[in-house]
XYZ file of C-alpha atoms in Angstrom:
350
model
C 4.221 12.156 -17.749
C 1.316 9.532 -17.428
C -1.711 10.402 -16.068
C -2.867 8.411 -12.986
C -4.852 5.162 -13.019
C -8.897 5.275 -12.794
C -9.688 2.927 -9.901
C -13.151 1.463 -10.352
C -15.194 -1.227 -8.344
C -15.461 -4.684 -9.724
C -19.433 -4.610 -9.883
C -19.177 -1.269 -11.600
C -16.753 -2.356 -14.163
C -18.585 -5.622 -14.938
C -21.818 -4.029 -15.204
C -20.139 -1.477 -17.628
C -18.711 -4.092 -19.668
C -21.976 -5.991 -20.075
C -23.524 -2.928 -20.938
C -20.981 -2.087 -23.603
C -21.515 -5.847 -25.301
C -24.975 -5.762 -25.008
C -25.034 -2.384 -26.954
C -23.222 -4.179 -29.540
C -25.776 -6.919 -30.175
C -24.618 -9.617 -27.635
C -27.656 -11.090 -26.003
C -27.612 -10.158 -22.087
C -26.851 -13.242 -20.421
C -23.713 -13.953 -22.741
C -22.678 -10.317 -22.367
C -22.865 -10.880 -18.637
C -20.377 -13.960 -19.181
C -17.952 -12.390 -21.214
C -17.919 -9.193 -18.819
C -17.304 -11.098 -16.057
C -14.363 -13.383 -17.575
C -12.504 -10.325 -18.501
C -13.005 -8.230 -15.060
C -11.785 -11.326 -13.480
C -8.676 -10.977 -15.383
C -8.394 -7.849 -13.894
C -9.269 -8.641 -10.447
C -6.402 -11.165 -10.522
C -4.092 -8.626 -12.307
C -3.839 -10.111 -15.405
C -4.849 -6.774 -17.059
C -3.756 -7.721 -20.556
C -6.560 -9.877 -20.745
C -9.122 -7.707 -18.939
C -11.594 -5.004 -20.214
C -8.732 -3.472 -22.306
C -9.722 -6.132 -24.806
C -13.221 -4.682 -25.067
C -12.357 -2.122 -27.840
C -10.899 -4.856 -30.192
C -13.640 -7.268 -29.588
C -16.059 -4.842 -30.522
C -14.302 -4.025 -33.588
C -14.507 -7.397 -34.590
C -17.960 -7.620 -34.202
C -18.367 -4.201 -36.305
C -16.275 -6.100 -39.104
C -18.639 -9.231 -39.059
C -15.596 -11.287 -37.683
C -17.007 -11.897 -34.215
C -20.676 -13.109 -34.111
C -22.562 -11.844 -31.000
C -25.560 -14.306 -31.680
C -23.455 -17.663 -32.334
C -25.014 -21.019 -33.203
C -22.720 -22.988 -30.993
C -23.354 -26.471 -31.755
C -21.904 -29.931 -31.156
C -20.693 -31.487 -34.402
C -19.137 -34.738 -33.014
C -20.295 -36.203 -29.598
C -18.290 -39.356 -28.357
C -18.549 -41.121 -25.151
C -15.495 -39.095 -23.743
C -15.045 -36.412 -26.312
C -16.951 -33.974 -28.487
C -16.465 -31.035 -30.965
C -18.201 -27.725 -31.004
C -18.355 -25.618 -33.607
C -18.289 -22.127 -32.503
C -19.806 -20.340 -35.414
C -17.484 -17.126 -34.620
C -18.531 -17.162 -31.017
C -16.756 -14.893 -28.432
C -14.085 -17.640 -26.933
C -15.713 -17.181 -23.640
C -18.844 -18.396 -24.593
C -17.342 -21.449 -26.528
C -15.361 -22.220 -23.362
C -18.278 -21.906 -21.222
C -20.104 -24.585 -23.048
C -16.994 -26.708 -23.351
C -16.646 -26.962 -19.894
C -20.102 -28.194 -19.301
C -19.623 -30.630 -21.865
C -15.897 -31.776 -20.537
C -17.329 -32.014 -16.828
C -20.423 -34.205 -17.931
C -18.063 -36.583 -20.099
C -15.366 -36.830 -17.176
C -18.432 -37.661 -14.579
C -19.296 -40.602 -16.654
C -15.971 -42.033 -18.255
C -13.383 -40.431 -16.115
C -12.071 -37.972 -18.835
C -13.914 -35.612 -20.822
C -12.412 -33.839 -24.171
C -14.191 -31.036 -25.743
C -12.540 -29.591 -28.789
C -13.517 -26.136 -29.963
C -13.353 -25.078 -33.533
C -13.873 -21.359 -35.193
C -14.290 -19.280 -32.152
C -12.735 -15.931 -31.465
C -10.425 -14.826 -28.590
C -10.904 -16.800 -25.762
C -8.979 -14.673 -23.238
C -7.832 -15.897 -19.738
C -8.330 -19.638 -20.558
C -7.580 -20.420 -16.713
C -10.940 -18.984 -15.650
C -12.567 -22.425 -16.918
C -9.783 -24.650 -15.561
C -10.757 -23.256 -12.441
C -14.523 -24.322 -12.830
C -13.379 -27.438 -13.559
C -11.470 -27.850 -10.478
C -14.362 -26.637 -8.392
C -16.070 -29.586 -9.586
C -13.287 -31.783 -7.989
C -11.545 -32.373 -11.189
C -8.266 -31.630 -12.843
C -8.738 -29.167 -15.820
C -6.729 -28.506 -19.014
C -6.986 -25.990 -21.433
C -5.196 -24.794 -24.685
C -5.984 -22.659 -27.724
C -4.532 -21.210 -30.516
C -4.733 -18.788 -33.356
C -3.294 -17.140 -36.413
C 0.371 -16.330 -36.324
C 1.470 -13.652 -34.022
C 4.583 -14.631 -32.636
C 8.083 -14.750 -34.084
C 8.935 -18.892 -34.633
C 12.736 -19.173 -33.468
C 14.967 -18.109 -36.086
C 12.442 -16.560 -38.142
C 11.959 -12.736 -38.129
C 8.298 -12.906 -39.027
C 5.101 -14.217 -37.451
C 4.958 -17.955 -37.818
C 3.291 -19.255 -34.717
C 0.554 -18.026 -32.274
C 1.244 -17.248 -28.406
C -0.834 -20.124 -27.557
C -1.692 -20.463 -24.251
C -2.185 -23.553 -22.016
C -3.839 -23.584 -18.345
C -3.970 -25.989 -15.725
C -6.094 -26.339 -12.386
C -6.150 -28.881 -9.714
C -8.183 -28.594 -6.720
C -6.575 -27.995 -3.220
C -7.972 -28.767 0.456
C -7.126 -25.886 2.657
C -4.927 -24.394 0.028
C -6.679 -22.663 -2.950
C -6.497 -24.732 -6.326
C -3.465 -24.437 -7.929
C -3.857 -22.765 -11.270
C -1.182 -22.276 -14.201
C -2.130 -20.129 -16.902
C 0.830 -19.140 -19.366
C 1.526 -18.482 -23.022
C 4.137 -19.700 -25.106
C 5.446 -16.281 -25.859
C 7.891 -14.570 -23.622
C 5.073 -11.872 -23.109
C 1.584 -12.113 -24.623
C 0.656 -9.584 -27.308
C -2.098 -8.449 -24.721
C 0.880 -7.693 -22.190
C 2.408 -5.235 -25.159
C -0.731 -3.622 -25.499
C -0.939 -2.775 -22.126
C 2.380 -1.402 -22.057
C 1.209 0.944 -24.807
C -1.688 1.782 -22.428
C 0.470 2.451 -19.531
C 3.385 4.063 -21.456
C 6.079 1.678 -20.248
C 9.137 0.023 -21.830
C 8.808 -3.727 -22.682
C 11.360 -5.970 -21.175
C 14.337 -6.838 -22.659
C 13.710 -10.073 -25.481
C 9.918 -9.766 -25.330
C 9.214 -8.544 -28.931
C 10.692 -7.585 -32.259
C 10.062 -4.767 -34.766
C 8.477 -4.880 -38.072
C 12.028 -5.853 -39.435
C 12.509 -8.662 -36.783
C 15.230 -6.703 -34.784
C 14.558 -6.785 -30.980
C 12.891 -3.846 -29.660
C 12.006 -2.692 -25.852
C 9.515 0.173 -27.333
C 5.955 -1.097 -27.064
C 4.766 1.328 -30.153
C 7.538 -0.151 -32.368
C 6.731 -3.855 -31.074
C 5.311 -5.909 -33.901
C 5.359 -9.575 -32.531
C 6.539 -11.158 -29.470
C 9.178 -13.738 -28.928
C 8.696 -17.549 -28.200
C 9.129 -18.292 -24.423
C 12.700 -19.985 -23.904
C 13.124 -20.034 -27.678
C 12.460 -23.536 -29.305
C 10.903 -24.689 -26.274
C 7.804 -22.242 -26.531
C 7.761 -22.477 -30.516
C 7.925 -26.065 -30.334
C 4.783 -26.189 -27.812
C 2.686 -23.370 -29.684
C 3.289 -25.380 -33.134
C 2.312 -28.779 -31.543
C -0.810 -26.969 -30.067
C -1.999 -26.211 -33.679
C -1.741 -29.968 -34.373
C -3.612 -31.011 -30.898
C -6.616 -28.225 -31.942
C -6.830 -26.700 -35.236
C -5.572 -29.750 -37.380
C -7.730 -32.079 -35.385
C -11.033 -30.026 -36.064
C -9.823 -29.711 -39.670
C -9.678 -25.975 -39.266
C -6.146 -25.161 -39.674
C -4.918 -21.532 -38.834
C -1.193 -21.264 -39.086
C -0.619 -22.945 -42.415
C -3.186 -21.007 -44.414
C -1.778 -17.643 -42.984
C 1.926 -18.492 -44.084
C 0.789 -19.638 -47.506
C -1.301 -16.359 -48.056
C -4.625 -17.889 -48.410
C -7.468 -15.594 -48.968
C -9.132 -15.850 -45.622
C -5.677 -16.779 -44.143
C -5.607 -13.785 -42.029
C -8.702 -13.587 -40.757
C -8.976 -13.757 -36.903
C -10.124 -17.027 -35.521
C -9.209 -19.399 -32.405
C -9.575 -22.844 -31.872
C -8.863 -24.602 -28.599
C -9.639 -27.560 -26.158
C -10.753 -28.267 -22.628
C -10.178 -31.637 -20.921
C -11.761 -32.582 -17.423
C -10.054 -35.515 -15.365
C -12.686 -36.820 -12.762
C -10.261 -37.424 -9.678
C -12.661 -39.317 -8.013
C -12.602 -42.115 -10.560
C -8.880 -42.735 -9.557
C -8.846 -42.301 -5.931
C -10.263 -40.439 -3.141
C -10.869 -36.736 -3.923
C -10.160 -35.494 -0.557
C -6.920 -37.437 -0.332
C -5.687 -35.752 -3.608
C -6.583 -32.253 -2.590
C -4.538 -32.836 0.672
C -1.785 -34.008 -1.434
C -1.881 -30.650 -3.387
C -2.000 -28.888 -0.429
C 1.187 -30.990 0.752
C 3.093 -30.597 -2.170
C 2.463 -26.629 -2.357
C 3.503 -26.310 1.149
C 6.764 -28.277 0.625
C 7.724 -26.024 -2.119
C 6.995 -22.914 -0.163
C 9.370 -24.218 2.442
C 12.521 -24.749 0.119
C 15.678 -22.551 0.797
C 15.143 -19.092 -0.591
C 17.773 -17.401 -2.819
C 18.933 -13.694 -1.629
C 16.120 -11.139 -2.381
C 13.436 -13.470 -2.430
C 10.650 -12.830 0.526
C 8.305 -15.904 -0.452
C 8.227 -18.871 -2.701
C 4.863 -18.863 -4.599
C 3.166 -21.623 -6.303
C 0.902 -21.205 -9.255
C -2.248 -19.078 -8.670
C -1.162 -17.737 -5.593
C 0.001 -14.187 -6.830
C -3.401 -13.909 -8.604
C -5.249 -15.159 -5.605
C -3.515 -12.389 -3.573
C -4.017 -9.479 -6.078
C -8.063 -10.599 -6.245
C -8.506 -10.108 -2.870
C -6.964 -6.781 -2.621
C -8.985 -5.381 -5.773
C -12.011 -6.760 -4.702
C -11.603 -4.632 -1.711
C -9.666 -1.502 -3.187
C -11.051 -1.321 -6.540
C -9.387 -2.344 -10.101
C -6.906 0.201 -11.483
C -7.324 1.152 -15.408
C -4.665 2.616 -16.959
C -5.320 6.056 -18.719
C -4.643 4.878 -22.283
C -7.282 1.811 -21.606
C -9.997 4.201 -20.097
C -9.626 6.508 -23.131
C -10.040 3.644 -25.550
C -13.154 2.377 -23.313
C -14.377 5.899 -23.435
C -14.343 6.152 -27.045
C -16.478 2.838 -27.466
C -18.808 3.829 -24.999
C -19.609 7.249 -26.779
C -20.065 5.575 -30.015
C -22.610 2.898 -28.583
C -24.391 5.425 -26.261
C -23.355 3.817 -23.044
C -22.955 6.059 -20.004
C -19.421 5.900 -18.393
C -19.604 4.661 -14.775
C -17.994 6.340 -11.839
C -14.415 6.006 -11.228
C -11.794 7.527 -8.630
């Protein structure tokens, strides 16, 4: 029988996460940002990209893969585009810097693109597209990593579960925000299933021999969303990010290059300044109108309400801010182990 979830307040969990990163050598401001983004994922119900990631992140610091004090710097600077060298940074830190650059360039040129090379796991990239939307702009984010997903027709990893996020501002309605992997379910969802002791959905993953499995402990790699559609998107995301910054990730892995399996991620952020193309208020009201039109479509039997992108997460966020964040027993035990090694006190839960 699974143990019940621990319930922990947002502020308490954020402080705990920050303290863990700080104890591992991450500067206080950076530790606070990483913690804030991870807990935001938990608040929205995306627990697969929340604090359950901390043990893995800190293990990469220990192994020298994650650089706790990176020199994130601009290596290409154009009027509407830039390239950031991540220097092994936590992906959240690289994305935060990229968002600032993309927003500033969009304010001048109408559109701003910032490419990121040599960062690490970027987490819930929708956090940063929402930051762009808060500036009255449309935000797009993409990232890719070493292969961890089966390419359609293959029985081993050939592409990454590369996500895409898009956010646009609303008027009275909350911003619309789509944040999705190109996998049927992400590796984080598989790890979460291990932590919760629940079975995987049919078609989510395959085992080490390439056979479909619903056992999270046997699952080796996830499958591509929609078969060739998700697989094709993931492949093209590698072309738009890694190849664009001369830091290929997939081919070296598949060819068995000496450093081809080292964890690394590349990505991009795009900001589009809506005010350069029309009135932001009018645009936002049209977003509201579109959302309402979709929500009033006739529903199929068994559907209580039609939701638009971001709406489910917004509601979970409100509830968890008020009631606390549930953490599965498996996640909590792994956090306990990390805290013990780093000498960080455990927070109160209920």
